[in-house]
JSON list of C-alpha atoms in Angstrom, two decimals:
[
{"chain": "A", "resi": 1, "resn": "MET", "atom": "CA", "xyz": [0.91, -8.48, -18.56]},
{"chain": "A", "resi": 2, "resn": "ASP", "atom": "CA", "xyz": [-0.89, -5.52, -20.19]},
{"chain": "A", "resi": 3, "resn": "PRO", "atom": "CA", "xyz": [-2.49, -3.01, -17.64]},
{"chain": "A", "resi": 4, "resn": "ARG", "atom": "CA", "xyz": [-6.05, -4.02, -18.26]},
{"chain": "A", "resi": 5, "resn": "ALA", "atom": "CA", "xyz": [-5.26, -7.71, -17.78]},
{"chain": "A", "resi": 6, "resn": "LYS", "atom": "CA", "xyz": [-3.16, -6.92, -14.79]},
{"chain": "A", "resi": 7, "resn": "GLU", "atom": "CA", "xyz": [-6.18, -4.84, -13.22]},
{"chain": "A", "resi": 8, "resn": "GLN", "atom": "CA", "xyz": [-8.57, -7.81, -13.85]},
{"chain": "A", "resi": 9, "resn": "HIS", "atom": "CA", "xyz": [-6.24, -10.26, -12.53]},
{"chain": "A", "resi": 10, "resn": "VAL", "atom": "CA", "xyz": [-5.25, -8.37, -9.28]},
{"chain": "A", "resi": 11, "resn": "HIS", "atom": "CA", "xyz": [-8.95, -7.78, -8.61]},
{"chain": "A", "resi": 12, "resn": "SER", "atom": "CA", "xyz": [-9.84, -11.35, -8.75]},
{"chain": "A", "resi": 13, "resn": "VAL", "atom": "CA", "xyz": [-6.85, -12.26, -6.42]},
{"chain": "A", "resi": 14, "resn": "PHE", "atom": "CA", "xyz": [-7.96, -9.79, -3.80]},
{"chain": "A", "resi": 15, "resn": "GLU", "atom": "CA", "xyz": [-11.68, -10.65, -3.91]},
{"chain": "A", "resi": 16, "resn": "ARG", "atom": "CA", "xyz": [-10.66, -14.31, -3.27]},
{"chain": "A", "resi": 17, "resn": "ILE", "atom": "CA", "xyz": [-8.16, -13.77, -0.39]},
{"chain": "A", "resi": 18, "resn": "ALA", "atom": "CA", "xyz": [-9.96, -10.95, 1.48]},
{"chain": "A", "resi": 19, "resn": "PRO", "atom": "CA", "xyz": [-11.19, -13.41, 4.27]},
{"chain": "A", "resi": 20, "resn": "LYS", "atom": "CA", "xyz": [-7.72, -14.47, 5.12]},
{"chain": "A", "resi": 21, "resn": "TYR", "atom": "CA", "xyz": [-5.82, -11.42, 4.16]},
{"chain": "A", "resi": 22, "resn": "ASP", "atom": "CA", "xyz": [-5.13, -10.03, 7.65]},
{"chain": "A", "resi": 23, "resn": "ARG", "atom": "CA", "xyz": [-3.91, -13.46, 9.01]},
{"chain": "A", "resi": 24, "resn": "MET", "atom": "CA", "xyz": [-1.68, -13.95, 5.93]},
{"chain": "A", "resi": 25, "resn": "ASN", "atom": "CA", "xyz": [-0.11, -10.44, 6.33]},
{"chain": "A", "resi": 26, "resn": "ASP", "atom": "CA", "xyz": [0.85, -11.35, 9.78]},
{"chain": "A", "resi": 27, "resn": "LEU", "atom": "CA", "xyz": [2.39, -14.69, 8.79]},
{"chain": "A", "resi": 28, "resn": "ILE", "atom": "CA", "xyz": [4.33, -13.66, 5.73]},
{"chain": "A", "resi": 29, "resn": "SER", "atom": "CA", "xyz": [5.84, -10.52, 7.20]},
{"chain": "A", "resi": 30, "resn": "PHE", "atom": "CA", "xyz": [6.40, -12.20, 10.60]},
{"chain": "A", "resi": 31, "resn": "GLY", "atom": "CA", "xyz": [4.29, -9.37, 12.05]},
{"chain": "A", "resi": 32, "resn": "ARG", "atom": "CA", "xyz": [6.66, -6.69, 10.83]},
{"chain": "A", "resi": 33, "resn": "HIS", "atom": "CA", "xyz": [4.14, -4.75, 8.75]},
{"chain": "A", "resi": 34, "resn": "LYS", "atom": "CA", "xyz": [2.53, -3.33, 11.94]},
{"chain": "A", "resi": 35, "resn": "SER", "atom": "CA", "xyz": [5.92, -1.89, 13.23]},
{"chain": "A", "resi": 36, "resn": "TRP", "atom": "CA", "xyz": [6.63, -0.45, 9.79]},
{"chain": "A", "resi": 37, "resn": "ARG", "atom": "CA", "xyz": [3.29, 1.27, 9.72]},
{"chain": "A", "resi": 38, "resn": "LYS", "atom": "CA", "xyz": [3.86, 2.72, 13.23]},
{"chain": "A", "resi": 39, "resn": "PHE", "atom": "CA", "xyz": [7.28, 4.06, 12.10]},
{"chain": "A", "resi": 40, "resn": "THR", "atom": "CA", "xyz": [5.41, 5.59, 9.00]},
{"chain": "A", "resi": 41, "resn": "MET", "atom": "CA", "xyz": [2.85, 7.29, 11.15]},
{"chain": "A", "resi": 42, "resn": "ARG", "atom": "CA", "xyz": [5.60, 8.94, 13.23]},
{"chain": "A", "resi": 43, "resn": "LYS", "atom": "CA", "xyz": [7.35, 10.03, 10.10]},
{"chain": "A", "resi": 44, "resn": "MET", "atom": "CA", "xyz": [3.98, 11.52, 8.84]},
{"chain": "A", "resi": 45, "resn": "ALA", "atom": "CA", "xyz": [3.57, 13.72, 11.86]},
{"chain": "A", "resi": 46, "resn": "MET", "atom": "CA", "xyz": [-0.12, 13.78, 11.27]},
{"chain": "A", "resi": 47, "resn": "LYS", "atom": "CA", "xyz": [-1.90, 16.45, 13.42]},
{"chain": "A", "resi": 48, "resn": "PRO", "atom": "CA", "xyz": [-5.45, 16.38, 15.00]},
{"chain": "A", "resi": 49, "resn": "GLY", "atom": "CA", "xyz": [-8.08, 17.18, 12.50]},
{"chain": "A", "resi": 50, "resn": "ASP", "atom": "CA", "xyz": [-5.88, 16.38, 9.48]},
{"chain": "A", "resi": 51, "resn": "THR", "atom": "CA", "xyz": [-7.70, 14.67, 6.53]},
{"chain": "A", "resi": 52, "resn": "ALA", "atom": "CA", "xyz": [-6.41, 11.79, 4.43]},
{"chain": "A", "resi": 53, "resn": "ILE", "atom": "CA", "xyz": [-7.32, 9.28, 1.64]},
{"chain": "A", "resi": 54, "resn": "ASP", "atom": "CA", "xyz": [-6.01, 5.74, 1.96]},
{"chain": "A", "resi": 55, "resn": "LEU", "atom": "CA", "xyz": [-5.60, 4.24, -1.33]},
{"chain": "A", "resi": 56, "resn": "CYS", "atom": "CA", "xyz": [-5.85, 0.31, -1.90]},
{"chain": "A", "resi": 57, "resn": "CYS", "atom": "CA", "xyz": [-7.06, 0.51, 1.68]},
{"chain": "A", "resi": 58, "resn": "GLY", "atom": "CA", "xyz": [-7.91, -3.33, 1.66]},
{"chain": "A", "resi": 59, "resn": "THR", "atom": "CA", "xyz": [-9.13, -4.28, 5.09]},
{"chain": "A", "resi": 60, "resn": "CYS", "atom": "CA", "xyz": [-8.56, -0.71, 6.61]},
{"chain": "A", "resi": 61, "resn": "ASP", "atom": "CA", "xyz": [-5.83, -1.33, 9.12]},
{"chain": "A", "resi": 62, "resn": "TRP", "atom": "CA", "xyz": [-3.99, 1.78, 8.09]},
{"chain": "A", "resi": 63, "resn": "THR", "atom": "CA", "xyz": [-7.23, 3.76, 7.43]},
{"chain": "A", "resi": 64, "resn": "ILE", "atom": "CA", "xyz": [-8.07, 3.03, 11.04]},
{"chain": "A", "resi": 65, "resn": "ASP", "atom": "CA", "xyz": [-4.66, 4.26, 12.29]},
{"chain": "A", "resi": 66, "resn": "LEU", "atom": "CA", "xyz": [-5.12, 7.44, 10.24]},
{"chain": "A", "resi": 67, "resn": "ALA", "atom": "CA", "xyz": [-8.54, 8.13, 11.83]},
{"chain": "A", "resi": 68, "resn": "ARG", "atom": "CA", "xyz": [-7.41, 7.45, 15.33]},
{"chain": "A", "resi": 69, "resn": "THR", "atom": "CA", "xyz": [-4.42, 9.78, 14.88]},
{"chain": "A", "resi": 70, "resn": "SER", "atom": "CA", "xyz": [-6.46, 12.57, 13.28]},
{"chain": "A", "resi": 71, "resn": "GLY", "atom": "CA", "xyz": [-9.03, 12.24, 15.93]},
{"chain": "A", "resi": 72, "resn": "LYS", "atom": "CA", "xyz": [-11.72, 14.27, 14.00]},
{"chain": "A", "resi": 73, "resn": "GLY", "atom": "CA", "xyz": [-10.53, 14.83, 10.37]},
{"chain": "A", "resi": 74, "resn": "GLY", "atom": "CA", "xyz": [-12.25, 13.09, 7.78]},
{"chain": "A", "resi": 75, "resn": "ILE", "atom": "CA", "xyz": [-10.63, 9.96, 6.44]},
{"chain": "A", "resi": 76, "resn": "VAL", "atom": "CA", "xyz": [-11.45, 8.11, 3.23]},
{"chain": "A", "resi": 77, "resn": "GLY", "atom": "CA", "xyz": [-10.64, 4.37, 2.41]},
{"chain": "A", "resi": 78, "resn": "LEU", "atom": "CA", "xyz": [-10.62, 3.56, -1.21]},
{"chain": "A", "resi": 79, "resn": "ASP", "atom": "CA", "xyz": [-10.26, 0.09, -2.88]},
{"chain": "A", "resi": 80, "resn": "PHE", "atom": "CA", "xyz": [-11.44, -1.49, -5.99]},
{"chain": "A", "resi": 81, "resn": "SER", "atom": "CA", "xyz": [-12.30, -4.83, -4.19]},
{"chain": "A", "resi": 82, "resn": "GLN", "atom": "CA", "xyz": [-15.68, -4.90, -2.50]},
{"chain": "A", "resi": 83, "resn": "ALA", "atom": "CA", "xyz": [-14.76, -8.09, -0.63]},
{"chain": "A", "resi": 84, "resn": "MET", "atom": "CA", "xyz": [-11.76, -6.27, 1.07]},
{"chain": "A", "resi": 85, "resn": "LEU", "atom": "CA", "xyz": [-13.91, -3.26, 1.93]},
{"chain": "A", "resi": 86, "resn": "ASP", "atom": "CA", "xyz": [-16.53, -5.51, 3.47]},
{"chain": "A", "resi": 87, "resn": "VAL", "atom": "CA", "xyz": [-14.02, -6.88, 5.99]},
{"chain": "A", "resi": 88, "resn": "GLY", "atom": "CA", "xyz": [-12.69, -3.42, 6.54]},
{"chain": "A", "resi": 89, "resn": "LYS", "atom": "CA", "xyz": [-16.20, -2.10, 7.23]},
{"chain": "A", "resi": 90, "resn": "SER", "atom": "CA", "xyz": [-16.77, -4.62, 9.83]},
{"chain": "A", "resi": 91, "resn": "LYS", "atom": "CA", "xyz": [-13.63, -3.28, 11.71]},
{"chain": "A", "resi": 92, "resn": "VAL", "atom": "CA", "xyz": [-14.65, 0.33, 11.36]},
{"chain": "A", "resi": 93, "resn": "ASP", "atom": "CA", "xyz": [-18.08, -0.37, 12.57]},
{"chain": "A", "resi": 94, "resn": "GLU", "atom": "CA", "xyz": [-16.77, -2.34, 15.59]},
{"chain": "A", "resi": 95, "resn": "LEU", "atom": "CA", "xyz": [-14.52, 0.38, 16.49]},
{"chain": "A", "resi": 96, "resn": "GLY", "atom": "CA", "xyz": [-17.21, 3.09, 16.18]},
{"chain": "A", "resi": 97, "resn": "LEU", "atom": "CA", "xyz": [-15.43, 5.07, 13.57]},
{"chain": "A", "resi": 98, "resn": "SER", "atom": "CA", "xyz": [-18.01, 4.89, 10.79]},
{"chain": "A", "resi": 99, "resn": "ALA", "atom": "CA", "xyz": [-18.83, 8.62, 11.26]},
{"chain": "A", "resi": 100, "resn": "GLN", "atom": "CA", "xyz": [-15.16, 9.54, 10.54]},
{"chain": "A", "resi": 101, "resn": "ILE", "atom": "CA", "xyz": [-14.33, 6.93, 8.04]},
{"chain": "A", "resi": 102, "resn": "SER", "atom": "CA", "xyz": [-15.75, 6.83, 4.51]},
{"chain": "A", "resi": 103, "resn": "LEU", "atom": "CA", "xyz": [-15.23, 3.71, 2.56]},
{"chain": "A", "resi": 104, "resn": "VAL", "atom": "CA", "xyz": [-15.36, 4.01, -1.36]},
{"chain": "A", "resi": 105, "resn": "GLN", "atom": "CA", "xyz": [-15.09, 1.40, -3.91]},
{"chain": "A", "resi": 106, "resn": "GLY", "atom": "CA", "xyz": [-13.08, 3.18, -6.60]},
{"chain": "A", "resi": 107, "resn": "ASN", "atom": "CA", "xyz": [-10.06, 3.25, -8.90]},
{"chain": "A", "resi": 108, "resn": "ALA", "atom": "CA", "xyz": [-6.73, 4.49, -7.74]},
{"chain": "A", "resi": 109, "resn": "MET", "atom": "CA", "xyz": [-5.89, 5.52, -11.30]},
{"chain": "A", "resi": 110, "resn": "ALA", "atom": "CA", "xyz": [-8.84, 8.06, -11.29]},
{"chain": "A", "resi": 111, "resn": "LEU", "atom": "CA", "xyz": [-9.57, 9.29, -7.83]},
{"chain": "A", "resi": 112, "resn": "PRO", "atom": "CA", "xyz": [-13.20, 10.70, -7.54]},
{"chain": "A", "resi": 113, "resn": "PHE", "atom": "CA", "xyz": [-12.02, 13.85, -5.64]},
{"chain": "A", "resi": 114, "resn": "PRO", "atom": "CA", "xyz": [-11.10, 17.33, -6.48]},
{"chain": "A", "resi": 115, "resn": "ASP", "atom": "CA", "xyz": [-7.75, 18.90, -6.49]},
{"chain": "A", "resi": 116, "resn": "ASP", "atom": "CA", "xyz": [-5.98, 20.09, -3.34]},
{"chain": "A", "resi": 117, "resn": "HIS", "atom": "CA", "xyz": [-8.58, 18.25, -1.09]},
{"chain": "A", "resi": 118, "resn": "PHE", "atom": "CA", "xyz": [-6.67, 16.15, 1.68]},
{"chain": "A", "resi": 119, "resn": "ASP", "atom": "CA", "xyz": [-3.68, 16.61, 3.85]},
{"chain": "A", "resi": 120, "resn": "TYR", "atom": "CA", "xyz": [-2.27, 13.23, 3.09]},
{"chain": "A", "resi": 121, "resn": "ALA", "atom": "CA", "xyz": [-2.64, 10.56, 0.42]},
{"chain": "A", "resi": 122, "resn": "THR", "atom": "CA", "xyz": [-1.37, 7.17, 1.50]},
{"chain": "A", "resi": 123, "resn": "ILE", "atom": "CA", "xyz": [-0.97, 3.75, -0.15]},
{"chain": "A", "resi": 124, "resn": "GLY", "atom": "CA", "xyz": [0.17, 0.57, 1.81]},
{"chain": "A", "resi": 125, "resn": "PHE", "atom": "CA", "xyz": [1.30, -2.49, 0.02]},
{"chain": "A", "resi": 126, "resn": "GLY", "atom": "CA", "xyz": [-0.71, -1.69, -3.03]},
{"chain": "A", "resi": 127, "resn": "LEU", "atom": "CA", "xyz": [1.28, 0.40, -5.48]},
{"chain": "A", "resi": 128, "resn": "ARG", "atom": "CA", "xyz": [3.01, -2.62, -7.02]},
{"chain": "A", "resi": 129, "resn": "ASN", "atom": "CA", "xyz": [-0.37, -3.99, -7.86]},
{"chain": "A", "resi": 130, "resn": "VAL", "atom": "CA", "xyz": [-1.69, -1.10, -9.74]},
{"chain": "A", "resi": 131, "resn": "PRO", "atom": "CA", "xyz": [-1.67, -0.98, -13.72]},
{"chain": "A", "resi": 132, "resn": "ASP", "atom": "CA", "xyz": [0.30, 2.28, -13.79]},
{"chain": "A", "resi": 133, "resn": "LEU", "atom": "CA", "xyz": [2.17, 3.51, -10.68]},
{"chain": "A", "resi": 134, "resn": "VAL", "atom": "CA", "xyz": [3.07, 6.86, -12.24]},
{"chain": "A", "resi": 135, "resn": "THR", "atom": "CA", "xyz": [-0.55, 7.68, -12.79]},
{"chain": "A", "resi": 136, "resn": "VAL", "atom": "CA", "xyz": [-1.52, 6.65, -9.37]},
{"chain": "A", "resi": 137, "resn": "LEU", "atom": "CA", "xyz": [1.22, 8.70, -7.70]},
{"chain": "A", "resi": 138, "resn": "SER", "atom": "CA", "xyz": [0.21, 11.71, -9.94]},
{"chain": "A", "resi": 139, "resn": "GLU", "atom": "CA", "xyz": [-3.40, 11.32, -8.71]},
{"chain": "A", "resi": 140, "resn": "MET", "atom": "CA", "xyz": [-2.27, 11.15, -5.09]},
{"chain": "A", "resi": 141, "resn": "ARG", "atom": "CA", "xyz": [-0.40, 14.40, -5.63]},
{"chain": "A", "resi": 142, "resn": "ARG", "atom": "CA", "xyz": [-3.27, 15.94, -7.38]},
{"chain": "A", "resi": 143, "resn": "VAL", "atom": "CA", "xyz": [-5.78, 15.39, -4.46]},
{"chain": "A", "resi": 144, "resn": "VAL", "atom": "CA", "xyz": [-3.50, 16.55, -1.73]},
{"chain": "A", "resi": 145, "resn": "LYS", "atom": "CA", "xyz": [-3.34, 20.21, -0.71]},
{"chain": "A", "resi": 146, "resn": "PRO", "atom": "CA", "xyz": [-0.10, 22.30, -1.31]},
{"chain": "A", "resi": 147, "resn": "GLY", "atom": "CA", "xyz": [2.17, 21.20, 1.48]},
{"chain": "A", "resi": 148, "resn": "GLY", "atom": "CA", "xyz": [0.41, 17.83, 1.75]},
{"chain": "A", "resi": 149, "resn": "LYS", "atom": "CA", "xyz": [2.12, 14.51, 1.81]},
{"chain": "A", "resi": 150, "resn": "VAL", "atom": "CA", "xyz": [1.95, 11.57, -0.55]},
{"chain": "A", "resi": 151, "resn": "VAL", "atom": "CA", "xyz": [2.98, 8.39, 1.42]},
{"chain": "A", "resi": 152, "resn": "CYS", "atom": "CA", "xyz": [3.83, 4.90, 0.23]},
{"chain": "A", "resi": 153, "resn": "LEU", "atom": "CA", "xyz": [4.56, 1.88, 2.31]},
{"chain": "A", "resi": 154, "resn": "GLU", "atom": "CA", "xyz": [5.53, -1.05, -0.06]},
{"chain": "A", "resi": 155, "resn": "MET", "atom": "CA", "xyz": [7.66, -4.15, -0.51]},
{"chain": "A", "resi": 156, "resn": "SER", "atom": "CA", "xyz": [11.00, -3.44, -1.91]},
{"chain": "A", "resi": 157, "resn": "LYS", "atom": "CA", "xyz": [14.15, -5.12, -3.27]},
{"chain": "A", "resi": 158, "resn": "PRO", "atom": "CA", "xyz": [17.12, -5.90, -1.19]},
{"chain": "A", "resi": 159, "resn": "SER", "atom": "CA", "xyz": [20.24, -5.40, -3.00]},
{"chain": "A", "resi": 160, "resn": "ARG", "atom": "CA", "xyz": [23.01, -7.22, -0.80]},
{"chain": "A", "resi": 161, "resn": "GLN", "atom": "CA", "xyz": [23.94, -10.98, -0.94]},
{"chain": "A", "resi": 162, "resn": "PRO", "atom": "CA", "xyz": [23.37, -13.33, 0.72]},
{"chain": "A", "resi": 163, "resn": "PHE", "atom": "CA", "xyz": [20.31, -11.61, 2.18]},
{"chain": "A", "resi": 164, "resn": "LYS", "atom": "CA", "xyz": [19.04, -10.89, -1.33]},
{"chain": "A", "resi": 165, "resn": "GLY", "atom": "CA", "xyz": [19.11, -14.64, -2.35]},
{"chain": "A", "resi": 166, "resn": "VAL", "atom": "CA", "xyz": [17.42, -15.79, 0.93]},
{"chain": "A", "resi": 167, "resn": "TYR", "atom": "CA", "xyz": [14.60, -13.21, 0.53]},
{"chain": "A", "resi": 168, "resn": "TYR", "atom": "CA", "xyz": [13.93, -14.10, -2.98]},
{"chain": "A", "resi": 169, "resn": "PHE", "atom": "CA", "xyz": [13.79, -17.77, -2.02]},
{"chain": "A", "resi": 170, "resn": "TYR", "atom": "CA", "xyz": [11.35, -17.00, 0.66]},
{"chain": "A", "resi": 171, "resn": "PHE", "atom": "CA", "xyz": [9.27, -14.72, -1.31]},
{"chain": "A", "resi": 172, "resn": "ARG", "atom": "CA", "xyz": [9.09, -17.00, -4.46]},
{"chain": "A", "resi": 173, "resn": "GLN", "atom": "CA", "xyz": [9.05, -20.53, -2.79]},
{"chain": "A", "resi": 174, "resn": "ILE", "atom": "CA", "xyz": [8.01, -20.33, 0.88]},
{"chain": "A", "resi": 175, "resn": "MET", "atom": "CA", "xyz": [5.39, -17.50, 0.88]},
{"chain": "A", "resi": 176, "resn": "PRO", "atom": "CA", "xyz": [3.14, -19.28, -1.80]},
{"chain": "A", "resi": 177, "resn": "LEU", "atom": "CA", "xyz": [3.33, -22.46, 0.17]},
{"chain": "A", "resi": 178, "resn": "ILE", "atom": "CA", "xyz": [2.16, -20.60, 3.15]},
{"chain": "A", "resi": 179, "resn": "GLY", "atom": "CA", "xyz": [-0.66, -19.21, 1.12]},
{"chain": "A", "resi": 180, "resn": "LYS", "atom": "CA", "xyz": [-1.63, -22.83, 0.16]},
{"chain": "A", "resi": 181, "resn": "LEU", "atom": "CA", "xyz": [-1.59, -24.13, 3.61]},
{"chain": "A", "resi": 182, "resn": "VAL", "atom": "CA", "xyz": [-3.14, -21.36, 5.54]},
{"chain": "A", "resi": 183, "resn": "ALA", "atom": "CA", "xyz": [-5.42, -19.64, 3.14]},
{"chain": "A", "resi": 184, "resn": "LYS", "atom": "CA", "xyz": [-5.94, -22.47, 0.62]},
{"chain": "A", "resi": 185, "resn": "ARG", "atom": "CA", "xyz": [-4.87, -20.06, -2.02]},
{"chain": "A", "resi": 186, "resn": "HIS", "atom": "CA", "xyz": [-1.55, -21.06, -3.63]},
{"chain": "A", "resi": 187, "resn": "GLU", "atom": "CA", "xyz": [-2.02, -19.46, -7.02]},
{"chain": "A", "resi": 188, "resn": "GLU", "atom": "CA", "xyz": [-3.13, -16.21, -5.48]},
{"chain": "A", "resi": 189, "resn": "TYR", "atom": "CA", "xyz": [-0.11, -16.06, -3.33]},
{"chain": "A", "resi": 190, "resn": "LYS", "atom": "CA", "xyz": [2.11, -16.71, -6.35]},
{"chain": "A", "resi": 191, "resn": "TRP", "atom": "CA", "xyz": [1.11, -13.40, -7.56]},
{"chain": "A", "resi": 192, "resn": "LEU", "atom": "CA", "xyz": [2.73, -11.40, -4.81]},
{"chain": "A", "resi": 193, "resn": "PRO", "atom": "CA", "xyz": [6.31, -12.27, -5.79]},
{"chain": "A", "resi": 194, "resn": "GLU", "atom": "CA", "xyz": [5.28, -11.86, -9.44]},
{"chain": "A", "resi": 195, "resn": "SER", "atom": "CA", "xyz": [4.10, -8.37, -8.66]},
{"chain": "A", "resi": 196, "resn": "LEU", "atom": "CA", "xyz": [7.51, -7.33, -7.50]},
{"chain": "A", "resi": 197, "resn": "VAL", "atom": "CA", "xyz": [9.48, -8.43, -10.57]},
{"chain": "A", "resi": 198, "resn": "SER", "atom": "CA", "xyz": [8.81, -5.26, -12.55]},
{"chain": "A", "resi": 199, "resn": "PHE", "atom": "CA", "xyz": [8.35, -2.96, -9.53]},
{"chain": "A", "resi": 200, "resn": "PRO", "atom": "CA", "xyz": [11.17, -0.28, -9.10]},
{"chain": "A", "resi": 201, "resn": "ASP", "atom": "CA", "xyz": [13.60, -0.41, -6.16]},
{"chain": "A", "resi": 202, "resn": "MET", "atom": "CA", "xyz": [13.74, 2.09, -3.34]},
{"chain": "A", "resi": 203, "resn": "GLU", "atom": "CA", "xyz": [15.89, 4.44, -5.20]},
{"chain": "A", "resi": 204, "resn": "ARG", "atom": "CA", "xyz": [14.08, 4.46, -8.50]},
{"chain": "A", "resi": 205, "resn": "LEU", "atom": "CA", "xyz": [10.73, 4.88, -6.81]},
{"chain": "A", "resi": 206, "resn": "ALA", "atom": "CA", "xyz": [12.21, 7.87, -5.09]},
{"chain": "A", "resi": 207, "resn": "GLU", "atom": "CA", "xyz": [13.17, 9.27, -8.49]},
{"chain": "A", "resi": 208, "resn": "ILE", "atom": "CA", "xyz": [9.56, 8.69, -9.82]},
{"chain": "A", "resi": 209, "resn": "TYR", "atom": "CA", "xyz": [8.23, 10.56, -6.73]},
{"chain": "A", "resi": 210, "resn": "ARG", "atom": "CA", "xyz": [10.33, 13.58, -8.02]},
{"chain": "A", "resi": 211, "resn": "GLU", "atom": "CA", "xyz": [9.45, 13.00, -11.63]},
{"chain": "A", "resi": 212, "resn": "VAL", "atom": "CA", "xyz": [5.57, 13.48, -10.84]},
{"chain": "A", "resi": 213, "resn": "GLY", "atom": "CA", "xyz": [6.39, 16.75, -9.01]},
{"chain": "A", "resi": 214, "resn": "LEU", "atom": "CA", "xyz": [6.84, 15.84, -5.47]},
{"chain": "A", "resi": 215, "resn": "GLU", "atom": "CA", "xyz": [9.44, 17.58, -3.34]},
{"chain": "A", "resi": 216, "resn": "ASN", "atom": "CA", "xyz": [11.53, 16.76, -0.20]},
{"chain": "A", "resi": 217, "resn": "VAL", "atom": "CA", "xyz": [11.40, 13.09, -1.09]},
{"chain": "A", "resi": 218, "resn": "GLN", "atom": "CA", "xyz": [12.55, 10.89, 1.82]},
{"chain": "A", "resi": 219, "resn": "ALA", "atom": "CA", "xyz": [12.97, 7.09, 1.54]},
{"chain": "A", "resi": 220, "resn": "TYR", "atom": "CA", "xyz": [13.44, 4.73, 4.60]},
{"chain": "A", "resi": 221, "resn": "PRO", "atom": "CA", "xyz": [14.30, 1.06, 3.97]},
{"chain": "A", "resi": 222, "resn": "PHE", "atom": "CA", "xyz": [13.18, -1.73, 6.44]},
{"chain": "A", "resi": 223, "resn": "VAL", "atom": "CA", "xyz": [15.06, -5.02, 7.22]},
{"chain": "A", "resi": 224, "resn": "GLY", "atom": "CA", "xyz": [17.69, -4.74, 4.65]},
{"chain": "A", "resi": 225, "resn": "GLY", "atom": "CA", "xyz": [15.45, -3.47, 2.05]},
{"chain": "A", "resi": 226, "resn": "VAL", "atom": "CA", "xyz": [12.52, -5.90, 1.98]},
{"chain": "A", "resi": 227, "resn": "ALA", "atom": "CA", "xyz": [10.26, -3.04, 2.31]},
{"chain": "A", "resi": 228, "resn": "ALA", "atom": "CA", "xyz": [10.44, 0.78, 2.09]},
{"chain": "A", "resi": 229, "resn": "LEU", "atom": "CA", "xyz": [8.67, 3.99, 2.99]},
{"chain": "A", "resi": 230, "resn": "HIS", "atom": "CA", "xyz": [8.46, 6.85, 0.75]},
{"chain": "A", "resi": 231, "resn": "ILE", "atom": "CA", "xyz": [7.27, 10.36, 1.64]},
{"chain": "A", "resi": 232, "resn": "GLY", "atom": "CA", "xyz": [6.97, 13.36, -0.79]},
{"chain": "A", "resi": 233, "resn": "THR", "atom": "CA", "xyz": [5.59, 16.79, -0.28]},
{"chain": "A", "resi": 234, "resn": "LYS", "atom": "CA", "xyz": [3.33, 18.69, -2.81]},
{"chain": "A", "resi": 235, "resn": "GLY", "atom": "CA", "xyz": [4.66, 22.11, -3.59]},
{"chain": "A", "resi": 236, "resn": "SER", "atom": "CA", "xyz": [2.71, 25.29, -3.90]},
{"chain": "A", "resi": 237, "resn": "ASP", "atom": "CA", "xyz": [2.84, 25.29, -7.58]},
{"chain": "A", "resi": 238, "resn": "LYS", "atom": "CA", "xyz": [0.54, 23.02, -9.63]},
{"chain": "A", "resi": 239, "resn": "GLN", "atom": "CA", "xyz": [1.95, 20.84, -12.48]}
]
């Protein structure tokens, strides 16, 4: 799928699944995505007052975690799906965080922010959906300050059998069925396993982090490699 077609397809998918997105995340990950995010926040070591941009923020669960941890620093949640942002905004408003969190409908490939602006740039379960992940990681690096961190929490690819076979059977066969039964969106949830086909494995993504100029790259697998966390630091010299 060419980049433009992928962008349009992914946009249409997330516009349609937005109302059931949170419930489906809990079901298809068996609730593990929450513990993965908690682990990520510990590794980030965010300090009070730190700022962050959360790309592909969806319904804003991670955006909210960033705001709560920062306490007073400005947090931006950016997504290209207004339907997802609408769900996220209702959460942000209900929690009284609207003064701290700004939600922006925008393109992760061309962030509307200046260089060296944030302490962190994060993306959770969104990197495999973008048209060009190298461009997105480069943009994330651009907008963080020297010493700032680029953080990605994403699905990955187990390498060891028999777990690998079980995982791919679940991802390709069972998960779309859950989508059909719970969210009434079989075709949309077929996209999720398809989106992983050309996505790099954990080691290759760490290499890409280094190729875009990030330093001290750390990668952490979850549950045998079904998901992975990557953290890289922006050095003092610009590309």
